[in-house]
């Protein structure tokens, strides 16, 4: 069993898609009124990507016009969730883990912290680290948390849904990783563990 767990939030503790209207509906409406500089088909793809990727990265990928990005960022920095959200059924296995559990999530601080409150899971974790992707990566966050909690890489398991984010950065630091992939999004990802369920988390050492 590991001593500590660095755990992603979105699509790891709960699924964004069932809550899309709450989480992204107002942002979608705001963007629809702006000149993004892209076609309708690309906008639909961008909306889909926002379910699993921070807005700034999506805006950069699709080359949204700067004025639209600025307005969206102003909105997102103050956005909070006030409607209850629901964890998925696999969360029971995360909650049952013994050790230091820390949420490491990328996004806007007020928004991410409000999600945790609306999920009703704040008391299940010892710490929360919200990564500002304009200033740092989850790799930076992991390094800071290792120092803060006096942890060695081999004592930690990174748990998340994105092979190109928290899983990648965990591996770079010599930390074991568990890629949660319930829908088979990744066929041959680089990760220590890869599964559709969290049932075996407690047995990883």
C-alpha positions as a Python dict, from the first residue, in 0.01 Angstrom:
ca = {
    (1, 'X'): (0, 0, 0),
    (2, 'X'): (126, 349, -83),
    (3, 'X'): (175, 618, 180),
    (4, 'X'): (13, 894, -26),
    (5, 'X'): (-205, 950, -331),
    (6, 'X'): (-209, 1247, -569),
    (7, 'X'): (-555, 1234, -723),
    (8, 'X'): (-698, 1426, -1018),
    (9, 'X'): (-1050, 1571, -985),
    (10, 'X'): (-1233, 1609, -1317),
    (11, 'X'): (-1321, 1274, -1477),
    (12, 'X'): (-1135, 1089, -1202),
    (13, 'X'): (-1348, 1156, -894),
    (14, 'X'): (-1660, 1250, -1090),
    (15, 'X'): (-1754, 1260, -1458),
    (16, 'X'): (-1795, 1597, -1629),
    (17, 'X'): (-2029, 1486, -1906),
    (18, 'X'): (-2337, 1423, -1687),
    (19, 'X'): (-2286, 1772, -1538),
    (20, 'X'): (-2200, 1956, -1860),
    (21, 'X'): (-2485, 2209, -1833),
    (22, 'X'): (-2377, 2305, -1481),
    (23, 'X'): (-2005, 2309, -1547),
    (24, 'X'): (-1980, 2446, -1900),
    (25, 'X'): (-2322, 2562, -2015),
    (26, 'X'): (-2266, 2932, -1928),
    (27, 'X'): (-1917, 2927, -2083),
    (28, 'X'): (-2050, 2773, -2403),
    (29, 'X'): (-2316, 3046, -2418),
    (30, 'X'): (-2057, 3318, -2367),
    (31, 'X'): (-1831, 3179, -2640),
    (32, 'X'): (-2120, 3140, -2885),
    (33, 'X'): (-2168, 3517, -2873),
    (34, 'X'): (-1802, 3589, -2945),
    (35, 'X'): (-1601, 3584, -3266),
    (36, 'X'): (-1366, 3295, -3198),
    (37, 'X'): (-1219, 3292, -3546),
    (38, 'X'): (-1314, 2928, -3606),
    (39, 'X'): (-1596, 2743, -3782),
    (40, 'X'): (-1896, 2573, -3622),
    (41, 'X'): (-1750, 2222, -3659),
    (42, 'X'): (-1429, 2321, -3481),
    (43, 'X'): (-1628, 2494, -3210),
    (44, 'X'): (-1820, 2173, -3144),
    (45, 'X'): (-1489, 1986, -3120),
    (46, 'X'): (-1354, 2251, -2885),
    (47, 'X'): (-1660, 2220, -2663),
    (48, 'X'): (-1604, 1846, -2642),
    (49, 'X'): (-1237, 1896, -2554),
    (50, 'X'): (-1332, 2132, -2271),
    (51, 'X'): (-1490, 1835, -2093),
    (52, 'X'): (-1143, 1698, -2021),
    (53, 'X'): (-893, 1978, -2091),
    (54, 'X'): (-840, 2320, -1925),
    (55, 'X'): (-991, 2610, -2121),
    (56, 'X'): (-658, 2783, -2182),
    (57, 'X'): (-515, 2478, -2356),
    (58, 'X'): (-826, 2435, -2572),
    (59, 'X'): (-827, 2804, -2666),
    (60, 'X'): (-462, 2778, -2767),
    (61, 'X'): (-515, 2457, -2962),
    (62, 'X'): (-800, 2604, -3167),
    (63, 'X'): (-644, 2950, -3184),
    (64, 'X'): (-939, 3140, -3039),
    (65, 'X'): (-918, 3514, -3095),
    (66, 'X'): (-756, 3698, -2806),
    (67, 'X'): (-1054, 3922, -2726),
    (68, 'X'): (-1280, 3620, -2683),
    (69, 'X'): (-1022, 3442, -2469),
    (70, 'X'): (-984, 3750, -2249),
    (71, 'X'): (-1359, 3772, -2186),
    (72, 'X'): (-1383, 3400, -2112),
    (73, 'X'): (-1088, 3416, -1872),
    (74, 'X'): (-1243, 3706, -1682),
    (75, 'X'): (-1560, 3503, -1642),
    (76, 'X'): (-1385, 3179, -1546),
    (77, 'X'): (-1165, 3337, -1279),
    (78, 'X'): (-1476, 3428, -1080),
    (79, 'X'): (-1701, 3135, -1170),
    (80, 'X'): (-1817, 2911, -885),
    (81, 'X'): (-2040, 2606, -889),
    (82, 'X'): (-2345, 2635, -664),
    (83, 'X'): (-2540, 2328, -779),
    (84, 'X'): (-2471, 1987, -620),
    (85, 'X'): (-2255, 1747, -823),
    (86, 'X'): (-2231, 1370, -788),
    (87, 'X'): (-1925, 1146, -763),
    (88, 'X'): (-1928, 829, -975),
    (89, 'X'): (-1969, 482, -824),
    (90, 'X'): (-1596, 408, -844),
    (91, 'X'): (-1524, 687, -596),
    (92, 'X'): (-1594, 451, -307),
    (93, 'X'): (-1255, 286, -371),
    (94, 'X'): (-1072, 619, -357),
    (95, 'X'): (-1251, 719, -38),
    (96, 'X'): (-1154, 388, 123),
    (97, 'X'): (-781, 432, 58),
    (98, 'X'): (-565, 453, 370),
    (99, 'X'): (-296, 719, 365),
    (100, 'X'): (-253, 1081, 266),
    (101, 'X'): (-500, 1169, -10),
    (102, 'X'): (-443, 1493, -199),
    (103, 'X'): (-647, 1636, -486),
    (104, 'X'): (-428, 1784, -760),
    (105, 'X'): (-645, 1955, -1019),
    (106, 'X'): (-584, 2203, -1301),
    (107, 'X'): (-812, 2499, -1349),
    (108, 'X'): (-933, 2817, -1183),
    (109, 'X'): (-907, 2810, -806),
    (110, 'X'): (-1253, 2937, -712),
    (111, 'X'): (-1417, 2708, -966),
    (112, 'X'): (-1225, 2394, -871),
    (113, 'X'): (-1268, 2447, -496),
    (114, 'X'): (-1642, 2504, -544),
    (115, 'X'): (-1667, 2173, -732),
    (116, 'X'): (-1512, 1994, -435),
    (117, 'X'): (-1764, 2157, -203),
    (118, 'X'): (-2057, 2072, -429),
    (119, 'X'): (-1936, 1710, -451),
    (120, 'X'): (-1933, 1695, -71),
    (121, 'X'): (-1587, 1536, -57),
    (122, 'X'): (-1371, 1802, 111),
    (123, 'X'): (-1335, 1603, 432),
    (124, 'X'): (-1203, 1298, 244),
    (125, 'X'): (-873, 1470, 160),
    (126, 'X'): (-579, 1607, 356),
    (127, 'X'): (-488, 1870, 97),
    (128, 'X'): (-596, 2029, -231),
    (129, 'X'): (-363, 2181, -489),
    (130, 'X'): (-517, 2379, -775),
    (131, 'X'): (-272, 2413, -1065),
    (132, 'X'): (-281, 2743, -1255),
    (133, 'X'): (-185, 2616, -1600),
    (134, 'X'): (-72, 2965, -1705),
    (135, 'X'): (205, 2949, -1447),
    (136, 'X'): (292, 2584, -1384),
    (137, 'X'): (215, 2220, -1461),
    (138, 'X'): (107, 1927, -1247),
    (139, 'X'): (473, 1823, -1250),
    (140, 'X'): (555, 2139, -1056),
    (141, 'X'): (268, 2069, -818),
    (142, 'X'): (387, 1713, -754),
    (143, 'X'): (737, 1835, -669),
    (144, 'X'): (600, 2090, -423),
    (145, 'X'): (373, 1833, -260),
    (146, 'X'): (654, 1579, -222),
    (147, 'X'): (849, 1841, -29),
    (148, 'X'): (553, 1976, 169),
    (149, 'X'): (445, 1633, 292),
    (150, 'X'): (799, 1489, 320),
    (151, 'X'): (729, 1213, 71),
    (152, 'X'): (954, 1006, -151),
    (153, 'X'): (838, 934, -510),
    (154, 'X'): (817, 560, -442),
    (155, 'X'): (572, 627, -156),
    (156, 'X'): (319, 795, -385),
    (157, 'X'): (64, 685, -645),
    (158, 'X'): (-68, 935, -898),
    (159, 'X'): (-429, 864, -997),
    (160, 'X'): (-589, 1031, -1297),
    (161, 'X'): (-765, 999, -1630),
    (162, 'X'): (-521, 1175, -1865),
    (163, 'X'): (-213, 993, -1994),
    (164, 'X'): (-80, 1322, -2130),
    (165, 'X'): (-109, 1519, -1807),
    (166, 'X'): (-85, 1388, -1450),
    (167, 'X'): (17, 1038, -1564),
    (168, 'X'): (298, 1170, -1783),
    (169, 'X'): (429, 1404, -1514),
    (170, 'X'): (411, 1137, -1245),
    (171, 'X'): (623, 901, -1452),
    (172, 'X'): (877, 1176, -1523),
    (173, 'X'): (930, 1209, -1147),
    (174, 'X'): (959, 837, -1083),
    (175, 'X'): (613, 813, -927),
    (176, 'X'): (390, 513, -997),
    (177, 'X'): (72, 603, -1184),
    (178, 'X'): (-277, 461, -1223),
    (179, 'X'): (-458, 565, -1541),
    (180, 'X'): (-835, 549, -1490),
    (181, 'X'): (-974, 475, -1835),
    (182, 'X'): (-1334, 349, -1808),
    (183, 'X'): (-1413, 414, -2174),
    (184, 'X'): (-1090, 284, -2329),
    (185, 'X'): (-973, 628, -2436),
    (186, 'X'): (-608, 518, -2442),
    (187, 'X'): (-505, 197, -2620),
    (188, 'X'): (-137, 163, -2520),
    (189, 'X'): (-61, 443, -2275),
    (190, 'X'): (261, 488, -2082),
    (191, 'X'): (153, 427, -1723),
    (192, 'X'): (237, 194, -1436),
    (193, 'X'): (-121, 74, -1402),
    (194, 'X'): (-414, 105, -1642),
    (195, 'X'): (-771, 10, -1560),
    (196, 'X'): (-1142, 72, -1603),
    (197, 'X'): (-1211, 36, -1230),
    (198, 'X'): (-1051, 141, -903),
    (199, 'X'): (-1124, -189, -729),
    (200, 'X'): (-757, -288, -700),
    (201, 'X'): (-618, 49, -587),
    (202, 'X'): (-574, -55, -225),
    (203, 'X'): (-353, -352, -321),
    (204, 'X'): (-96, -142, -510),
    (205, 'X'): (233, -110, -321),
}
